[in-house]
Coordinates of C-alpha atoms in Angstrom, one line a residue:
X1 CA -0.1 0.0 -0.3
X2 CA 1.8 2.9 -0.9
X3 CA -0.1 6.4 0.0
X4 CA 0.4 10.2 -0.6
X5 CA 0.8 12.0 3.0
X6 CA 0.7 15.9 1.6
X7 CA 1.8 18.7 1.0
X8 CA 3.0 21.4 2.6
X9 CA 5.5 24.5 2.5
X10 CA 9.3 24.4 4.5
X11 CA 10.5 27.7 5.5
X12 CA 14.7 27.9 4.7
X13 CA 14.5 28.8 8.8
X14 CA 12.7 25.3 9.5
X15 CA 15.2 23.3 7.6
X16 CA 18.2 25.0 8.9
X17 CA 17.0 24.3 13.0
X18 CA 17.0 20.7 11.8
X19 CA 20.6 20.7 10.6
X20 CA 22.1 22.7 14.4
X21 CA 19.6 21.2 16.4
X22 CA 19.2 17.7 15.3
X23 CA 15.6 17.0 16.5
X24 CA 14.2 13.9 17.2
X25 CA 11.7 14.3 14.6
X26 CA 14.0 15.8 12.5
X27 CA 14.3 14.4 8.5
X28 CA 17.5 11.7 8.1
X29 CA 18.5 10.5 4.2
X30 CA 17.5 7.1 2.0
X31 CA 19.9 4.7 2.2
X32 CA 19.6 5.2 -1.5
X33 CA 21.1 9.0 -1.5
X34 CA 24.8 9.2 -3.3
X35 CA 26.8 11.6 -1.2
X36 CA 26.9 15.4 -1.4
X37 CA 28.5 16.7 -4.9
X38 CA 27.4 20.7 -4.6
X39 CA 30.5 22.8 -5.5
X40 CA 30.3 26.5 -4.1
X41 CA 29.5 27.7 -7.4
X42 CA 26.1 25.7 -7.6
X43 CA 25.9 26.3 -3.4
X44 CA 26.7 29.8 -4.3
X45 CA 23.7 29.7 -7.3
X46 CA 21.3 28.8 -4.8
X47 CA 21.5 32.1 -2.4
X48 CA 21.4 33.4 -6.3
X49 CA 17.6 31.7 -7.0
X50 CA 16.8 32.0 -3.4
X51 CA 17.5 36.1 -2.9
X52 CA 16.3 36.9 -7.1
X53 CA 12.6 34.8 -5.7
X54 CA 13.1 32.0 -8.1
X55 CA 11.7 28.8 -6.9
X56 CA 14.3 26.1 -5.6
X57 CA 12.0 22.4 -6.6
X58 CA 10.1 20.1 -3.8
X59 CA 11.8 18.4 -1.3
X60 CA 10.2 14.9 -1.5
X61 CA 10.0 12.8 1.8
X62 CA 9.5 9.3 2.4
X63 CA 8.4 7.5 5.5
X64 CA 7.8 3.5 5.1
X65 CA 6.2 1.1 7.6
X66 CA 8.9 -0.9 8.5
X67 CA 11.4 0.5 9.5
X68 CA 14.5 0.7 7.5
X69 CA 18.2 2.3 7.3
X70 CA 18.1 5.6 7.1
X71 CA 21.2 8.2 7.1
X72 CA 21.0 11.3 10.0
X73 CA 20.9 14.2 7.2
X74 CA 24.4 16.3 8.9
X75 CA 26.4 13.2 10.6
X76 CA 25.8 10.3 8.2
X77 CA 25.5 7.7 10.8
X78 CA 24.0 5.4 9.7
X79 CA 21.0 3.4 11.9
X80 CA 17.6 1.8 11.5
X81 CA 14.3 4.7 12.3
X82 CA 11.4 4.8 10.9
X83 CA 11.3 8.3 10.8
X84 CA 11.1 10.9 7.4
X85 CA 13.4 10.3 5.0
X86 CA 14.3 13.5 2.6
X87 CA 14.3 11.2 -1.1
X88 CA 14.8 14.0 -3.2
X89 CA 16.5 17.4 -2.3
X90 CA 19.4 16.7 -0.1
X91 CA 21.9 18.7 -2.0
X92 CA 19.6 21.0 -1.3
X93 CA 18.9 20.9 2.0
X94 CA 23.4 20.7 2.9
X95 CA 23.3 24.2 0.4
X96 CA 20.9 25.6 3.0
X97 CA 23.5 24.0 6.2
X98 CA 26.5 25.9 4.3
X99 CA 24.9 28.9 3.6
X100 CA 23.5 29.9 6.8
X101 CA 25.3 26.9 9.7
X102 CA 28.9 28.2 11.0
X103 CA 31.3 25.1 10.5
X104 CA 31.4 23.7 14.2
X105 CA 27.5 24.1 13.6
X106 CA 28.2 21.6 10.9
X107 CA 30.7 19.8 13.0
X108 CA 32.9 20.9 10.8
X109 CA 36.4 22.1 11.6
X110 CA 37.1 24.4 8.3
X111 CA 34.4 24.2 5.6
X112 CA 34.0 27.4 2.7
X113 CA 31.4 30.3 4.4
X114 CA 29.7 32.5 2.1
X115 CA 29.3 36.8 2.5
X116 CA 27.1 38.4 0.3
X117 CA 27.4 41.5 -1.0
X118 CA 25.3 44.6 0.6
X119 CA 24.9 46.7 -1.9
X120 CA 27.0 47.3 -5.2
X121 CA 25.9 45.9 -8.5
X122 CA 24.5 42.8 -9.0
X123 CA 25.1 41.2 -12.8
X124 CA 23.2 38.8 -14.6
X125 CA 24.4 35.5 -14.0
X126 CA 24.5 33.2 -17.2
X127 CA 22.4 29.7 -16.7
X128 CA 26.3 27.4 -16.3
X129 CA 27.5 25.9 -13.8
X130 CA 31.2 28.6 -13.1
X131 CA 29.5 31.2 -14.4
X132 CA 32.5 33.4 -12.7
X133 CA 30.4 36.7 -12.6
X134 CA 28.7 35.1 -9.0
X135 CA 31.8 36.1 -7.6
X136 CA 30.9 39.2 -7.9
X137 CA 28.4 39.7 -5.4
X138 CA 28.8 36.4 -3.6
X139 CA 32.7 35.4 -2.5
X140 CA 33.8 32.9 -0.1
X141 CA 37.0 31.8 2.4
X142 CA 37.2 32.3 5.7
X143 CA 37.8 35.6 7.0
X144 CA 41.3 37.0 6.6
X145 CA 43.0 34.0 4.8
X146 CA 44.6 34.2 1.0
X147 CA 41.2 32.7 -0.6
X148 CA 38.8 35.8 1.3
X149 CA 41.4 38.2 -0.3
X150 CA 41.2 36.3 -3.9
X151 CA 38.1 36.8 -4.5
X152 CA 37.3 39.9 -3.3
X153 CA 36.2 41.8 -6.1
X154 CA 38.5 44.8 -7.0
X155 CA 38.6 47.3 -4.9
X156 CA 36.2 46.1 -2.5
X157 CA 36.6 45.0 1.2
X158 CA 35.5 43.1 4.0
X159 CA 33.1 45.4 5.4
X160 CA 30.7 45.3 2.1
X161 CA 29.7 41.6 2.7
X162 CA 27.8 39.9 5.1
X163 CA 28.9 36.7 7.6
X164 CA 26.3 34.5 5.9
X165 CA 26.8 32.3 9.0
X166 CA 26.1 35.1 11.5
X167 CA 23.3 36.1 10.2
X168 CA 21.7 32.8 10.2
X169 CA 22.4 32.4 13.7
X170 CA 20.9 35.9 14.7
X171 CA 17.6 35.0 12.4
X172 CA 17.5 31.6 14.3
X173 CA 17.7 33.1 17.5
X174 CA 14.8 35.3 17.2
X175 CA 11.3 33.7 17.1
X176 CA 10.2 35.3 14.3
X177 CA 11.7 38.3 12.1
X178 CA 9.2 41.0 11.0
X179 CA 10.9 41.7 6.8
X180 CA 8.3 45.1 7.2
X181 CA 9.5 46.7 10.1
X182 CA 12.9 46.0 9.1
X183 CA 11.6 47.9 5.1
X184 CA 11.0 51.0 8.0
X185 CA 14.8 51.0 9.7
X186 CA 16.3 54.8 9.4
X187 CA 20.0 54.4 9.0
X188 CA 20.7 54.4 12.5
X189 CA 18.8 51.1 13.0
X190 CA 19.4 49.8 10.0
X191 CA 23.3 50.2 10.9
X192 CA 22.9 49.1 14.7
X193 CA 21.8 45.8 13.7
X194 CA 23.6 45.1 11.1
X195 CA 26.6 46.0 13.1
X196 CA 24.6 43.4 16.6
X197 CA 24.9 41.1 13.7
X198 CA 28.9 41.0 11.9
X199 CA 31.3 43.7 13.9
X200 CA 33.2 43.6 11.1
X201 CA 30.3 45.5 8.8
X202 CA 31.1 49.4 7.7
X203 CA 28.5 51.8 8.0
X204 CA 26.3 52.7 5.1
X205 CA 26.5 55.4 3.2
X206 CA 23.8 57.8 2.3
X207 CA 23.4 56.6 -1.4
X208 CA 23.3 52.8 -0.7
X209 CA 21.2 53.0 2.2
X210 CA 18.0 52.4 0.6
X211 CA 19.1 49.7 -1.7
X212 CA 21.2 47.4 2.1
X213 CA 17.0 48.3 3.5
X214 CA 15.3 46.2 0.6
X215 CA 17.6 43.4 0.6
X216 CA 18.1 43.1 3.8
X217 CA 14.6 42.5 4.4
X218 CA 13.6 41.0 1.2
X219 CA 16.6 38.3 2.1
X220 CA 15.1 38.1 6.1
X221 CA 11.7 37.4 4.2
X222 CA 12.9 34.4 2.2
X223 CA 14.4 32.6 5.2
X224 CA 11.2 32.9 7.6
X225 CA 8.5 32.3 5.6
X226 CA 7.5 28.8 4.0
X227 CA 7.8 28.8 0.7
X228 CA 9.6 25.9 -0.5
X229 CA 7.1 22.6 -1.7
X230 CA 7.3 19.6 0.9
X231 CA 5.5 16.6 -1.0
X232 CA 5.0 13.1 1.9
X233 CA 4.6 10.1 0.8
X234 CA 3.8 6.7 2.9
X235 CA 6.2 2.9 1.4
X236 CA 5.5 -1.0 2.0
X237 CA 9.9 -0.8 2.8
X238 CA 13.4 -0.3 1.4
X239 CA 11.9 -1.6 -2.6
X240 CA 9.1 0.9 -2.7
X241 CA 11.8 3.9 -1.7
X242 CA 14.2 2.4 -4.6
X243 CA 11.8 2.6 -6.7
X244 CA 11.1 6.1 -6.3
X245 CA 14.3 7.2 -6.2
X246 CA 14.8 5.5 -9.6
X247 CA 11.5 6.8 -10.7
X248 CA 12.6 10.5 -9.2
X249 CA 15.8 10.9 -11.2
X250 CA 15.8 8.8 -13.8
X251 CA 12.8 10.5 -15.9
X252 CA 13.3 13.9 -14.1
X253 CA 17.1 15.1 -13.4
X254 CA 20.3 13.8 -15.2
X255 CA 21.7 10.6 -13.1
X256 CA 23.3 8.2 -14.5
X257 CA 22.0 4.3 -14.8
X258 CA 25.1 3.6 -12.3
X259 CA 24.2 5.8 -10.1
X260 CA 21.1 4.6 -9.4
X261 CA 22.8 0.7 -9.4
X262 CA 24.7 2.2 -6.9
X263 CA 21.8 3.3 -5.0
X264 CA 19.9 0.1 -4.6
X265 CA 23.0 -1.6 -4.4
X266 CA 23.1 0.1 -0.8
X267 CA 19.4 -0.6 -0.3
X268 CA 20.4 -4.4 0.2
X269 CA 24.1 -3.5 1.7
X270 CA 24.2 -0.9 4.0
X271 CA 28.2 -0.2 4.4
X272 CA 28.1 -0.4 0.4
X273 CA 29.1 3.7 0.3
X274 CA 32.2 3.4 3.0
X275 CA 33.9 -0.7 1.7
X276 CA 33.8 1.7 -2.0
X277 CA 35.7 3.7 -1.1
X278 CA 38.1 1.6 1.6
X279 CA 38.6 -0.4 -2.4
X280 CA 39.8 3.1 -3.6
X281 CA 42.0 3.5 -0.9
X282 CA 43.3 0.1 -0.3
X283 CA 43.8 -0.5 -4.5
X284 CA 46.5 2.6 -4.4
X285 CA 44.1 5.3 -4.8
X286 CA 44.0 4.6 -8.7
X287 CA 40.8 3.7 -8.9
X288 CA 37.7 6.6 -8.5
X289 CA 34.5 5.2 -6.3
X290 CA 32.4 4.6 -9.7
X291 CA 34.6 2.6 -11.1
X292 CA 35.3 0.4 -7.8
X293 CA 31.6 -0.2 -7.9
X294 CA 31.8 -1.3 -11.6
X295 CA 34.8 -3.2 -11.2
X296 CA 33.7 -4.9 -8.2
X297 CA 30.5 -5.6 -9.4
X298 CA 31.6 -7.4 -13.1
X299 CA 34.6 -9.7 -10.9
X300 CA 31.1 -10.7 -8.1
X301 CA 29.0 -11.1 -11.2
X302 CA 31.6 -13.8 -12.8
X303 CA 33.2 -15.2 -8.9
X304 CA 28.6 -16.6 -8.8
X305 CA 29.7 -17.9 -12.9
X306 CA 26.9 -14.7 -14.3
X307 CA 26.8 -13.0 -17.0
X308 CA 28.9 -9.7 -17.3
X309 CA 26.7 -6.8 -15.3
X310 CA 27.7 -3.7 -17.8
X311 CA 25.4 -1.4 -18.8
X312 CA 24.9 -1.8 -14.5
X313 CA 21.5 -1.5 -14.1
X314 CA 19.0 -1.4 -11.0
X315 CA 16.8 -4.7 -13.3
X316 CA 19.7 -6.8 -12.8
X317 CA 19.8 -6.6 -9.4
X318 CA 16.1 -8.2 -8.6
X319 CA 15.0 -11.2 -6.8
X320 CA 17.6 -13.6 -5.5
X321 CA 20.1 -13.7 -8.5
X322 CA 20.5 -9.9 -8.0
X323 CA 20.9 -10.2 -3.6
X324 CA 23.5 -13.4 -4.4
X325 CA 25.7 -11.0 -5.9
X326 CA 25.2 -8.0 -3.9
X327 CA 26.4 -10.2 -1.3
X328 CA 29.4 -10.8 -3.2
X329 CA 29.8 -8.0 -4.0
X330 CA 30.8 -7.1 -0.7
X331 CA 33.6 -10.1 -0.7
X332 CA 35.0 -9.1 -3.2
X333 CA 35.5 -5.6 -1.3
X334 CA 36.5 -7.4 1.7
X335 CA 39.2 -10.0 -0.6
X336 CA 41.8 -8.2 0.6
X337 CA 44.3 -10.8 -1.5
X338 CA 43.5 -9.6 -3.9
X339 CA 42.6 -5.4 -2.7
X340 CA 46.3 -6.1 -2.5
X341 CA 46.8 -7.6 -6.4
X342 CA 45.0 -4.8 -7.7
X343 CA 47.4 -2.0 -4.9
X344 CA 50.5 -3.8 -7.4
X345 CA 48.7 -3.3 -10.8
X346 CA 48.0 0.2 -9.8
X347 CA 51.7 1.0 -8.6
X348 CA 52.9 -0.7 -12.1
X349 CA 50.2 1.4 -14.1
X350 CA 51.2 4.5 -12.5
X351 CA 54.8 4.7 -13.0
X352 CA 55.2 8.1 -15.1
X353 CA 57.7 5.4 -17.8
X354 CA 54.4 3.2 -17.9
X355 CA 50.4 5.3 -18.0
X356 CA 51.1 7.6 -14.8
X357 CA 48.6 10.4 -15.0
X358 CA 47.5 8.9 -18.3
X359 CA 45.4 6.6 -16.1
X360 CA 43.1 9.9 -15.6
X361 CA 42.4 9.4 -19.7
X362 CA 42.0 5.6 -20.6
X363 CA 38.9 4.2 -20.7
X364 CA 38.0 2.5 -18.1
X365 CA 36.0 -0.4 -19.3
X366 CA 39.3 -1.4 -20.7
X367 CA 40.7 -0.9 -17.1
X368 CA 38.1 -2.9 -15.8
X369 CA 39.0 -6.0 -18.5
X370 CA 43.1 -5.6 -16.5
X371 CA 41.4 -5.4 -13.0
X372 CA 39.3 -8.8 -13.3
X373 CA 42.1 -10.1 -15.2
X374 CA 44.2 -9.3 -11.8
X375 CA 40.9 -10.6 -9.6
X376 CA 41.3 -14.1 -11.1
X377 CA 44.2 -15.3 -10.7
X378 CA 46.3 -16.5 -7.4
X379 CA 49.9 -15.5 -8.7
X380 CA 51.2 -12.0 -9.2
X381 CA 51.7 -11.3 -13.0
X382 CA 55.0 -11.3 -14.2
X383 CA 56.1 -7.6 -15.1
X384 CA 56.3 -8.6 -19.0
X385 CA 52.3 -9.3 -18.4
X386 CA 52.0 -5.8 -16.4
X387 CA 53.6 -4.7 -19.7
X388 CA 51.2 -6.3 -22.2
X389 CA 47.9 -5.1 -20.1
X390 CA 49.4 -1.3 -19.7
X391 CA 49.9 -1.5 -23.3
X392 CA 46.3 -2.9 -24.4
X393 CA 44.0 -0.2 -22.4
X394 CA 46.9 2.5 -24.0
X395 CA 46.7 1.1 -27.2
X396 CA 42.4 -0.2 -26.7
X397 CA 41.7 3.3 -25.7
X398 CA 44.0 5.3 -28.3
X399 CA 42.0 3.3 -31.5
X400 CA 38.9 4.1 -28.6
X401 CA 37.5 0.4 -29.1
X402 CA 35.0 0.8 -26.0
X403 CA 33.6 4.2 -27.2
X404 CA 33.5 2.4 -30.7
X405 CA 32.2 -1.0 -30.1
X406 CA 30.5 -0.4 -26.4
X407 CA 29.4 -2.7 -24.2
X408 CA 29.0 -6.0 -26.6
X409 CA 32.9 -5.9 -26.6
X410 CA 33.8 -4.6 -22.9
X411 CA 31.6 -7.7 -22.3
X412 CA 33.7 -10.6 -24.3
X413 CA 36.7 -9.2 -23.4
X414 CA 36.0 -9.2 -19.8
X415 CA 35.0 -12.5 -20.0
X416 CA 38.2 -13.8 -21.8
X417 CA 40.2 -11.7 -19.2
X418 CA 38.6 -13.8 -16.7
X419 CA 39.1 -16.8 -18.5
X420 CA 42.3 -16.2 -18.7
X421 CA 43.6 -15.2 -15.3
X422 CA 41.7 -18.1 -13.9
X423 CA 43.9 -20.8 -16.1
X424 CA 47.2 -18.1 -14.6
X425 CA 47.8 -16.9 -18.6
X426 CA 48.6 -13.5 -19.6
X427 CA 45.8 -11.0 -20.5
X428 CA 44.6 -12.5 -23.8
X429 CA 45.0 -9.2 -25.9
X430 CA 45.1 -11.4 -29.5
X431 CA 41.9 -13.0 -28.6
X432 CA 40.6 -10.0 -27.6
X433 CA 41.1 -8.0 -30.7
X434 CA 40.5 -11.7 -33.4
X435 CA 37.0 -11.4 -31.6
X436 CA 37.0 -7.1 -32.4
X437 CA 37.3 -8.2 -36.0
X438 CA 35.1 -11.0 -36.6
X439 CA 31.8 -8.9 -35.0
X440 CA 33.0 -6.4 -37.0
X441 CA 35.1 -6.7 -40.2
X442 CA 35.0 -3.2 -40.6
X443 CA 36.2 -2.1 -37.5
X444 CA 32.7 0.2 -37.5
X445 CA 29.7 0.6 -35.7
X446 CA 27.0 3.0 -36.2
X447 CA 28.4 5.9 -37.1
X448 CA 32.0 4.6 -35.2
X449 CA 34.8 3.7 -37.3
X450 CA 38.5 2.5 -35.6
X451 CA 41.1 4.9 -37.3
X452 CA 43.9 2.1 -39.3
X453 CA 46.8 3.9 -39.9
X454 CA 48.4 0.8 -41.7
X455 CA 44.9 1.2 -44.3
X456 CA 47.3 3.9 -45.6
X457 CA 50.9 5.0 -47.0
X458 CA 53.3 7.3 -46.9
X459 CA 51.4 11.6 -45.5
X460 CA 47.8 9.5 -45.3
X461 CA 49.3 7.2 -42.8
X462 CA 51.4 9.6 -40.8
X463 CA 47.7 12.3 -41.4
X464 CA 45.7 8.4 -40.4
X465 CA 48.2 7.9 -37.2
X466 CA 47.8 12.2 -36.4
X467 CA 44.4 11.9 -36.0
X468 CA 44.7 9.0 -33.5
X469 CA 47.1 11.0 -31.4
X470 CA 44.3 14.0 -31.2
X471 CA 41.4 11.7 -30.5
X472 CA 43.7 10.6 -27.5
X473 CA 45.7 13.5 -26.9
X474 CA 46.2 14.0 -23.5
X475 CA 46.8 10.5 -22.8
X476 CA 49.6 10.9 -25.5
X477 CA 51.2 14.0 -23.4
X478 CA 51.1 12.5 -19.9
X479 CA 53.3 9.4 -21.1
X480 CA 55.1 11.9 -23.5
X481 CA 55.3 14.5 -20.9
X482 CA 56.0 11.4 -18.3
X483 CA 53.6 12.3 -15.3
X484 CA 53.7 10.9 -12.2
X485 CA 50.6 9.9 -10.3
X486 CA 49.9 11.4 -8.0
X487 CA 51.3 14.6 -8.8
X488 CA 54.1 15.3 -5.8
X489 CA 56.1 17.9 -5.1
X490 CA 59.7 16.9 -3.7
X491 CA 58.9 16.8 -0.1
X492 CA 55.1 18.9 -0.9
X493 CA 51.9 18.0 1.3
X494 CA 49.3 18.1 -1.5
X495 CA 49.0 17.5 -5.0
X496 CA 50.5 20.3 -7.1
X497 CA 48.2 22.0 -9.4
X498 CA 49.4 20.9 -13.1
X499 CA 47.0 22.9 -16.2
X500 CA 47.0 21.8 -19.9
X501 CA 46.7 25.1 -21.7
X502 CA 48.4 26.3 -25.6
X503 CA 52.6 26.2 -26.7
X504 CA 51.4 29.0 -28.6
X505 CA 49.0 31.2 -26.4
X506 CA 45.4 31.3 -27.7
X507 CA 45.3 35.0 -27.6
X508 CA 47.3 34.9 -30.2
X509 CA 44.3 33.8 -32.7
X510 CA 42.9 37.1 -32.4
X511 CA 45.6 39.1 -32.1
X512 CA 47.7 37.7 -35.0
X513 CA 46.4 34.7 -36.8
X514 CA 43.6 36.8 -39.2
X515 CA 44.3 37.9 -42.6
X516 CA 43.5 39.4 -46.0
X517 CA 42.0 35.9 -47.5
X518 CA 43.2 34.6 -51.7
X519 CA 41.0 37.3 -52.4
X520 CA 42.3 39.6 -50.8
X521 CA 39.2 42.2 -49.8
X522 CA 37.8 40.2 -46.6
X523 CA 40.4 41.8 -44.3
X524 CA 41.0 40.3 -40.2
X525 CA 39.5 37.2 -41.1
X526 CA 40.5 34.9 -39.2
X527 CA 43.1 31.7 -41.4
X528 CA 41.5 29.5 -41.9
X529 CA 43.8 26.9 -40.1
X530 CA 43.7 28.9 -36.9
X531 CA 42.1 24.9 -36.5
X532 CA 45.4 23.8 -35.1
X533 CA 45.7 26.0 -32.1
X534 CA 43.8 22.7 -29.4
X535 CA 45.2 20.0 -31.5
X536 CA 48.3 17.8 -29.7
X537 CA 50.6 19.4 -30.9
X538 CA 50.3 22.3 -28.8
X539 CA 49.5 21.6 -25.8
X540 CA 51.6 20.7 -23.0
X541 CA 50.6 20.2 -19.2
X542 CA 52.3 22.7 -16.7
X543 CA 52.7 23.9 -13.1
X544 CA 49.1 26.1 -12.3
X545 CA 51.3 29.2 -11.0
X546 CA 53.9 28.8 -13.8
X547 CA 51.2 28.3 -16.3
X548 CA 49.4 31.5 -15.6
X549 CA 51.8 33.4 -15.1
X550 CA 52.8 33.1 -19.3
X551 CA 49.8 32.3 -21.2
X552 CA 49.7 35.2 -23.0
X553 CA 53.5 34.8 -23.5
X554 CA 54.9 34.3 -26.8
X555 CA 57.1 30.9 -27.3
X556 CA 60.4 32.4 -26.8
X557 CA 59.8 33.6 -23.8
X558 CA 57.5 31.1 -22.1
X559 CA 61.2 28.3 -23.5
X560 CA 62.8 30.7 -21.9
X561 CA 61.6 31.1 -18.2
X562 CA 60.8 26.9 -18.9
X563 CA 64.1 26.6 -19.1
X564 CA 64.8 29.0 -16.0
X565 CA 63.2 27.0 -14.2
X566 CA 64.8 23.7 -15.2
X567 CA 68.4 24.7 -14.3
X568 CA 67.0 25.1 -11.6
X569 CA 65.9 21.8 -10.8
X570 CA 61.6 23.0 -9.7
X571 CA 60.1 22.5 -13.0
X572 CA 56.6 20.7 -12.6
X573 CA 57.3 18.2 -14.6
X574 CA 60.8 18.1 -15.8
X575 CA 59.7 17.4 -19.7
X576 CA 57.2 19.3 -22.3
X577 CA 58.6 17.1 -24.7
X578 CA 60.0 19.8 -27.4
X579 CA 63.8 19.0 -29.5
X580 CA 65.3 21.2 -31.3
X581 CA 63.2 21.1 -34.5
X582 CA 60.6 22.2 -32.9
X583 CA 61.9 25.3 -31.0
X584 CA 63.8 26.4 -34.4
X585 CA 60.2 26.9 -35.8
X586 CA 58.6 28.1 -32.5
X587 CA 61.4 30.4 -32.7
X588 CA 60.6 31.6 -36.1
X589 CA 56.8 32.1 -35.3
X590 CA 58.2 34.3 -32.6
X591 CA 59.4 36.5 -35.1
X592 CA 55.8 36.8 -37.2
X593 CA 54.8 37.1 -33.5
X594 CA 56.4 40.1 -33.1
X595 CA 54.6 42.1 -35.7
X596 CA 52.0 44.1 -35.2
X597 CA 50.4 43.9 -37.9
X598 CA 52.2 40.6 -40.0
X599 CA 52.2 40.3 -43.1
X600 CA 52.7 37.5 -44.6
X601 CA 49.9 35.6 -42.5
X602 CA 49.7 32.6 -44.7
X603 CA 53.3 31.7 -44.4
X604 CA 53.2 32.4 -39.8
X605 CA 50.6 29.8 -40.7
X606 CA 52.4 27.2 -42.6
X607 CA 55.1 27.5 -40.1
X608 CA 53.0 26.8 -37.5
X609 CA 50.7 23.5 -39.1
X610 CA 55.2 21.9 -39.4
X611 CA 55.5 22.6 -35.7
X612 CA 51.7 20.6 -34.4
X613 CA 52.4 18.3 -37.9
X614 CA 55.9 17.6 -36.9
X615 CA 55.4 17.3 -32.9
X616 CA 51.9 15.1 -33.5
X617 CA 54.1 12.1 -35.2
X618 CA 56.8 12.5 -32.5
X619 CA 54.3 12.0 -30.2
X620 CA 53.2 8.7 -32.0
X621 CA 56.2 7.2 -32.8
X622 CA 57.4 7.9 -29.1
X623 CA 53.9 6.1 -27.9
X624 CA 54.9 3.1 -30.5
X625 CA 58.4 2.5 -28.9
X626 CA 57.3 2.7 -24.9
X627 CA 54.3 0.1 -25.6
X628 CA 55.7 -1.8 -28.7
X629 CA 52.1 -3.9 -28.5
X630 CA 51.3 -2.0 -31.1
X631 CA 52.1 -4.7 -33.4
X632 CA 49.9 -7.2 -32.8
X633 CA 47.4 -4.8 -32.7
X634 CA 48.3 -3.9 -36.0
X635 CA 48.8 -7.8 -37.0
X636 CA 45.3 -8.7 -35.5
X637 CA 42.7 -5.8 -35.6
X638 CA 44.7 -4.7 -38.4
X639 CA 45.1 -7.5 -39.8
X640 CA 48.5 -6.0 -41.9
X641 CA 51.2 -8.4 -40.9
X642 CA 53.9 -6.4 -42.7
X643 CA 57.6 -6.5 -41.6
X644 CA 57.0 -2.6 -42.0
X645 CA 58.0 -0.8 -38.9
X646 CA 54.9 0.1 -37.3

């Protein structure tokens, strides 16, 4: 029996008060809910909607007749209960607590604090997730900290902003605040009120008085007035909770099937979140939570003698077979020997002369095949076998095998890898590729086609190789620049922040790469080869602070500064993958870029094209030398048995 228990409205004050006091009747979290995923921009966007008077959506609560597992909204402690559980709206409720409660009230030592500008302009914001203009009047950072100074708009002072956590505490300490009364305050009364809330507030001047008073009254009204719709529904048990969650998320907000699958797993395995986090940690940290979920689920299903579970779908967890898979997932996540083998694999792949940071750019399903092969083994794999596995995930990603052949290919490869592991054999790369060739004779499926470098010759072959490099530009560059993972500087406590950026700065696209065109009439038109700006040959990874300092510099100035850092031993990463011919080409580009109105733009772009093409061809050849298993791809997948160099 399922029944609607009615709809009512709640105020921000009521939602925040529940988080502050932890009342017995406070809402709990349904176990299917995922982690808090909103960043500061999303929270600030919510505040912007509140200030503008826009609706922020309906909150959905459920309660079951049977006592089910639930999570505390703040502490996320697990317990059985029959409280009203928040099924849809967790991110919004937690965001309201982040806005109007100080970190101490939320059980956090250091957390983001939000501040609101009482006066000054408020620009129209884009609907994009990270619109930087929101920083013009909403900012965050510990008071007096470096983060605070960075986020203050030019010319702004701390006194122009009110700490929303202090405002929230003040509002909650009053039984009810009359917004209409604030509208009648004069300057002195308003100034005293603001100082009683936040001692850092500066006196309000005559010009901004009416603006400040109106904005404060509007926020107070939105805080105290019940206006957020809350719908309640009573359900039979945990399975009904899952169905409602799946329908709400898959039909409304875009949520991946894997997220809903994870929610289904948690209904039968309450501590799945913590167990998978432990898998990520004990496996060396090279797996994300969703990678760990998928790998554990697929391995568990194979251990039970079932079919591969991709794509992850909640329907696969129904009935006795589904419960058996969840039980097997628990065993896999607590199998210390298996996790140790995965950790050894991760340590090998993370080496800068293997994949390094490239782990973040390979197709994750191909990594699943290797994880299954390792999981099925009972003895450690040799270094040569691990090298074969690394080459498989690299070239399989470079040729986009999963991206084109999808789950049919992945399921077959997973099964073959599992059986090879149980037989203590090497990863069966040839058998996996042979199946793909036999299944898809033209190496195409739907609109996707595997690029075939060895079906061409001469200049055409080189162009196909460069196209493969550009399909996975960052992966090839991670290998060529030999970037380790994790990215820790010597003796540093935190990983270094890196940026992907252009060697020839994008700044020059609009300032130097315009021409008249062949007809000589269309002045200042972008040159047709400006697309080369975003090609892999013009990209590199560089330490973020250095990169920002050099971002609009000409290539010569960039290389000079980078060379100085290298001599000092402080360059991160230590390798840019630029040789002398490429540096000479960049020097020739400098000659063009230094002119305010370059006369021969076409000549400049030809030099740029040579630089990009030459570097991309070197990226291909370096990858071939690093992962010689590409010869197996050539002979089996592309059926080219030539003895010519790969």
